[in-house]
Amino acid sequence: LYLCHSPCGALNLFHTNWGDVLLVASDAEILLSVAQRPRSPNWAIIAHHLAYDDLCTGETCLEGVREIRCGEVGVWRDGQMSVKPTWNPWVFADSNAAIWSRNDALELVKREIFRCIGSRRNLSEKYVLDLSGGLDSSILAAVGSSTGVTNTAINLFNPESEGDERFYARSVANHLEMDLIEAMPPTDAIDPLHCARPHLPRPYGRAFLQAFECT
């Protein structure tokens, strides 16, 4: 049995053994529910996760639950799972893969941006866009506007200069004639002793996300 996980990563791919049976799911809670097992912490991985939060491995913080990560393929054979990478970003960074024509490069990036964003939207729906005014959110706003999607933009800010991007968001919203809602998250909603993402197999989330979710 081969399990291939797309490099795009739209869904998680968790797995666990249930006797001689392999269980696979995109949600770890469903996986453990089917296996009829309680959520048991993997303390070694929790310690690793706290120390190196940007270094993701195939292990999760739940005992017995592993993940096939983006761009990997899992091979289930004789009751054992082996995982190896099948996608390598360095192939595309190699000089032999370089696009030396500026116009060709611009056209390729533009086409792929429209293709990717277009594949995720439904023209019959309205969208709320988290607009900072930076490159990524501005591209999403521009492509959505040019393809007839009605977007309402939101900008969450704090009074400090590093957390206030309203000027940039307003510039984009005005240029694209988008509605813009500005709000300041309540800092009193943040509890540093509360986990912002307790349901995840890697329960990581910055504490200030609690304030955003209350806005």
Tab-separated table of C-alpha atoms in Angstrom:
chain	number	residue	atom	x	y	z
A	1	LEU	CA	0.000	0.000	0.000
A	2	TYR	CA	1.352	3.407	-1.050
A	3	LEU	CA	0.197	6.695	0.493
A	4	CYS	CA	1.363	9.815	-1.345
A	5	HIS	CA	0.971	13.224	0.266
A	6	SER	CA	0.836	16.218	-2.040
A	7	PRO	CA	3.480	18.932	-1.487
A	8	CYS	CA	0.609	21.452	-1.401
A	9	GLY	CA	-0.510	20.230	2.010
A	10	ALA	CA	-4.234	21.038	1.841
A	11	LEU	CA	-4.920	18.067	4.165
A	12	ASN	CA	-2.953	16.363	6.910
A	13	LEU	CA	-2.139	12.677	6.614
A	14	PHE	CA	-1.952	11.003	10.034
A	15	HIS	CA	-1.676	7.274	10.589
A	16	THR	CA	-1.548	4.751	13.411
A	17	ASN	CA	-1.464	1.001	13.820
A	18	TRP	CA	-4.576	-0.801	15.071
A	19	GLY	CA	-3.313	-4.303	15.544
A	20	ASP	CA	-2.375	-5.447	12.046
A	21	VAL	CA	-4.571	-2.772	10.480
A	22	LEU	CA	-3.368	0.641	9.268
A	23	LEU	CA	-5.683	3.553	10.098
A	24	VAL	CA	-5.311	6.790	8.140
A	25	ALA	CA	-7.129	10.105	8.626
A	26	SER	CA	-6.681	13.831	8.120
A	27	ASP	CA	-7.829	14.470	11.715
A	28	ALA	CA	-5.966	12.926	14.667
A	29	GLU	CA	-9.014	12.974	16.948
A	30	ILE	CA	-11.026	10.931	14.451
A	31	LEU	CA	-8.071	8.573	14.062
A	32	LEU	CA	-7.883	7.858	17.799
A	33	SER	CA	-11.651	7.590	18.065
A	34	VAL	CA	-11.740	4.847	15.417
A	35	ALA	CA	-8.801	3.098	17.102
A	36	GLN	CA	-10.644	3.404	20.448
A	37	ARG	CA	-7.556	4.844	22.110
A	38	PRO	CA	-7.273	7.809	24.493
A	39	ARG	CA	-5.089	10.784	23.673
A	40	SER	CA	-1.761	9.997	25.338
A	41	PRO	CA	1.003	12.635	25.206
A	42	ASN	CA	4.351	11.774	23.698
A	43	TRP	CA	6.511	13.708	26.149
A	44	ALA	CA	9.764	13.291	24.235
A	45	ILE	CA	8.250	14.862	21.123
A	46	ILE	CA	6.550	17.579	23.181
A	47	ALA	CA	9.967	18.560	24.570
A	48	HIS	CA	11.431	18.504	21.047
A	49	HIS	CA	8.509	20.557	19.754
A	50	LEU	CA	8.962	23.207	22.454
A	51	ALA	CA	12.687	23.469	21.773
A	52	TYR	CA	12.522	23.348	17.954
A	53	ASP	CA	9.031	24.486	16.999
A	54	ASP	CA	9.984	25.082	13.351
A	55	LEU	CA	11.498	21.609	12.875
A	56	CYS	CA	8.690	19.224	11.993
A	57	THR	CA	9.284	15.479	11.986
A	58	GLY	CA	7.046	12.521	11.249
A	59	GLU	CA	6.317	12.146	14.967
A	60	THR	CA	3.454	14.023	16.622
A	61	CYS	CA	2.865	14.972	20.235
A	62	LEU	CA	0.344	12.123	20.507
A	63	GLU	CA	1.659	8.681	21.381
A	64	GLY	CA	1.310	6.253	18.480
A	65	VAL	CA	0.200	8.871	15.941
A	66	ARG	CA	2.615	9.663	13.116
A	67	GLU	CA	2.333	11.836	10.034
A	68	ILE	CA	3.264	11.483	6.388
A	69	ARG	CA	4.356	15.022	5.652
A	70	CYS	CA	3.889	17.074	2.508
A	71	GLY	CA	5.901	15.716	-0.407
A	72	GLU	CA	6.415	12.309	1.202
A	73	VAL	CA	5.201	8.826	0.328
A	74	GLY	CA	4.439	6.140	2.889
A	75	VAL	CA	4.821	2.442	2.106
A	76	TRP	CA	2.799	0.033	4.271
A	77	ARG	CA	4.238	-3.451	4.113
A	78	ASP	CA	4.122	-6.383	6.556
A	79	GLY	CA	2.494	-4.275	9.266
A	80	GLN	CA	5.160	-1.550	9.126
A	81	MET	CA	5.172	1.952	7.645
A	82	SER	CA	8.275	3.369	5.966
A	83	VAL	CA	8.326	6.959	4.745
A	84	LYS	CA	10.577	8.672	2.220
A	85	PRO	CA	10.540	12.068	0.456
A	86	THR	CA	9.423	12.194	-3.170
A	87	TRP	CA	9.425	15.957	-3.708
A	88	ASN	CA	12.517	18.109	-3.399
A	89	PRO	CA	12.302	21.904	-3.729
A	90	TRP	CA	15.987	22.105	-4.635
A	91	VAL	CA	15.203	20.561	-8.028
A	92	PHE	CA	13.433	23.800	-8.908
A	93	ALA	CA	16.210	25.955	-7.458
A	94	ASP	CA	18.888	24.318	-9.606
A	95	SER	CA	20.514	26.546	-12.210
A	96	ASN	CA	19.430	24.143	-14.961
A	97	ALA	CA	15.799	24.873	-14.079
A	98	ALA	CA	16.256	28.650	-14.123
A	99	ILE	CA	14.082	30.835	-16.353
A	100	TRP	CA	16.416	33.444	-17.784
A	101	SER	CA	13.773	35.466	-19.616
A	102	ARG	CA	12.234	38.084	-17.312
A	103	ASN	CA	9.021	38.225	-19.334
A	104	ASP	CA	8.651	34.432	-19.334
A	105	ALA	CA	9.208	34.322	-15.582
A	106	LEU	CA	6.641	37.054	-14.953
A	107	GLU	CA	4.073	35.360	-17.155
A	108	LEU	CA	4.619	31.978	-15.488
A	109	VAL	CA	4.257	33.395	-11.964
A	110	LYS	CA	1.163	35.372	-12.957
A	111	ARG	CA	-0.472	32.343	-14.596
A	112	GLU	CA	0.228	30.083	-11.629
A	113	ILE	CA	-1.055	32.635	-9.114
A	114	PHE	CA	-4.338	32.982	-11.000
A	115	ARG	CA	-4.602	29.220	-11.429
A	116	CYS	CA	-4.001	28.422	-7.763
A	117	ILE	CA	-6.265	31.107	-6.355
A	118	GLY	CA	-8.944	30.399	-8.958
A	119	SER	CA	-9.029	26.711	-8.067
A	120	ARG	CA	-9.871	27.548	-4.431
A	121	ARG	CA	-12.674	30.052	-4.924
A	122	ASN	CA	-16.366	29.925	-5.724
A	123	LEU	CA	-17.797	32.947	-7.543
A	124	SER	CA	-21.141	32.489	-5.772
A	125	GLU	CA	-19.551	33.095	-2.355
A	126	LYS	CA	-18.286	36.199	-0.618
A	127	TYR	CA	-14.932	36.127	1.120
A	128	VAL	CA	-13.346	37.855	4.077
A	129	LEU	CA	-9.667	38.552	3.500
A	130	ASP	CA	-7.115	39.149	6.260
A	131	LEU	CA	-5.412	42.127	4.613
A	132	SER	CA	-2.136	43.381	6.027
A	133	GLY	CA	-1.176	45.273	2.893
A	134	GLY	CA	1.930	43.128	2.478
A	135	LEU	CA	2.840	41.160	-0.636
A	136	ASP	CA	0.892	37.930	-0.009
A	137	SER	CA	-2.428	39.414	1.083
A	138	SER	CA	-2.221	42.150	-1.578
A	139	ILE	CA	-1.806	39.517	-4.305
A	140	LEU	CA	-4.860	37.646	-2.998
A	141	ALA	CA	-6.856	40.872	-2.912
A	142	ALA	CA	-5.807	41.911	-6.431
A	143	VAL	CA	-6.499	38.532	-8.031
A	144	GLY	CA	-9.839	38.219	-6.270
A	145	SER	CA	-10.861	41.689	-7.357
A	146	SER	CA	-9.830	41.116	-10.979
A	147	THR	CA	-11.827	37.878	-11.213
A	148	GLY	CA	-15.079	39.285	-9.876
A	149	VAL	CA	-14.948	37.944	-6.324
A	150	THR	CA	-16.520	40.256	-3.757
A	151	ASN	CA	-14.101	40.556	-0.876
A	152	THR	CA	-14.406	42.309	2.437
A	153	ALA	CA	-11.019	43.004	3.965
A	154	ILE	CA	-10.191	43.025	7.661
A	155	ASN	CA	-7.114	44.410	9.347
A	156	LEU	CA	-6.330	43.545	12.960
A	157	PHE	CA	-3.863	45.914	14.575
A	158	ASN	CA	-2.371	47.018	17.854
A	159	PRO	CA	-1.280	50.554	18.732
A	160	GLU	CA	2.449	49.750	18.595
A	161	SER	CA	4.198	50.727	15.366
A	162	GLU	CA	5.270	47.144	14.573
A	163	GLY	CA	1.688	45.886	14.816
A	164	ASP	CA	-0.071	48.682	12.964
A	165	GLU	CA	-0.298	48.076	9.209
A	166	ARG	CA	-3.495	50.009	8.604
A	167	PHE	CA	-1.818	52.480	6.248
A	168	TYR	CA	-0.794	49.687	3.854
A	169	ALA	CA	-4.113	47.863	4.109
A	170	ARG	CA	-6.012	51.088	3.418
A	171	SER	CA	-3.865	51.761	0.355
A	172	VAL	CA	-4.673	48.353	-1.129
A	173	ALA	CA	-8.353	48.515	-0.209
A	174	ASN	CA	-8.749	51.994	-1.690
A	175	HIS	CA	-6.980	51.015	-4.893
A	176	LEU	CA	-9.168	47.929	-5.344
A	177	GLU	CA	-12.328	49.627	-4.003
A	178	MET	CA	-12.749	46.996	-1.291
A	179	ASP	CA	-14.585	47.396	1.998
A	180	LEU	CA	-12.105	47.422	4.873
A	181	ILE	CA	-12.931	46.667	8.503
A	182	GLU	CA	-10.327	47.614	11.114
A	183	ALA	CA	-10.287	46.189	14.641
A	184	MET	CA	-7.948	46.051	17.615
A	185	PRO	CA	-7.922	42.634	19.357
A	186	PRO	CA	-8.542	42.793	23.133
A	187	THR	CA	-5.312	42.001	24.958
A	188	ASP	CA	-7.191	41.065	28.127
A	189	ALA	CA	-8.451	37.977	26.246
A	190	ILE	CA	-4.934	36.481	26.229
A	191	ASP	CA	-4.214	33.807	28.824
A	192	PRO	CA	-0.577	32.637	28.530
A	193	LEU	CA	-1.465	29.474	30.480
A	194	HIS	CA	-4.119	28.499	27.933
A	195	CYS	CA	-3.168	26.504	24.832
A	196	ALA	CA	-4.451	28.212	21.697
A	197	ARG	CA	-4.565	24.964	19.682
A	198	PRO	CA	-5.195	22.122	22.164
A	199	HIS	CA	-6.980	19.935	19.615
A	200	LEU	CA	-4.011	19.610	17.263
A	201	PRO	CA	-1.499	16.725	17.369
A	202	ARG	CA	1.116	19.465	17.555
A	203	PRO	CA	-0.666	21.937	19.855
A	204	TYR	CA	1.270	24.978	18.762
A	205	GLY	CA	-0.188	28.453	18.466
A	206	ARG	CA	1.048	31.852	19.621
A	207	ALA	CA	-0.831	33.191	22.634
A	208	PHE	CA	-1.975	36.345	20.829
A	209	LEU	CA	-4.144	34.216	18.538
A	210	GLN	CA	-6.640	34.056	21.405
A	211	ALA	CA	-7.197	37.797	21.074
A	212	PHE	CA	-7.686	37.526	17.305
A	213	GLU	CA	-10.320	34.845	17.737
A	214	CYS	CA	-12.272	37.049	20.146
A	215	THR	CA	-12.334	39.974	17.703
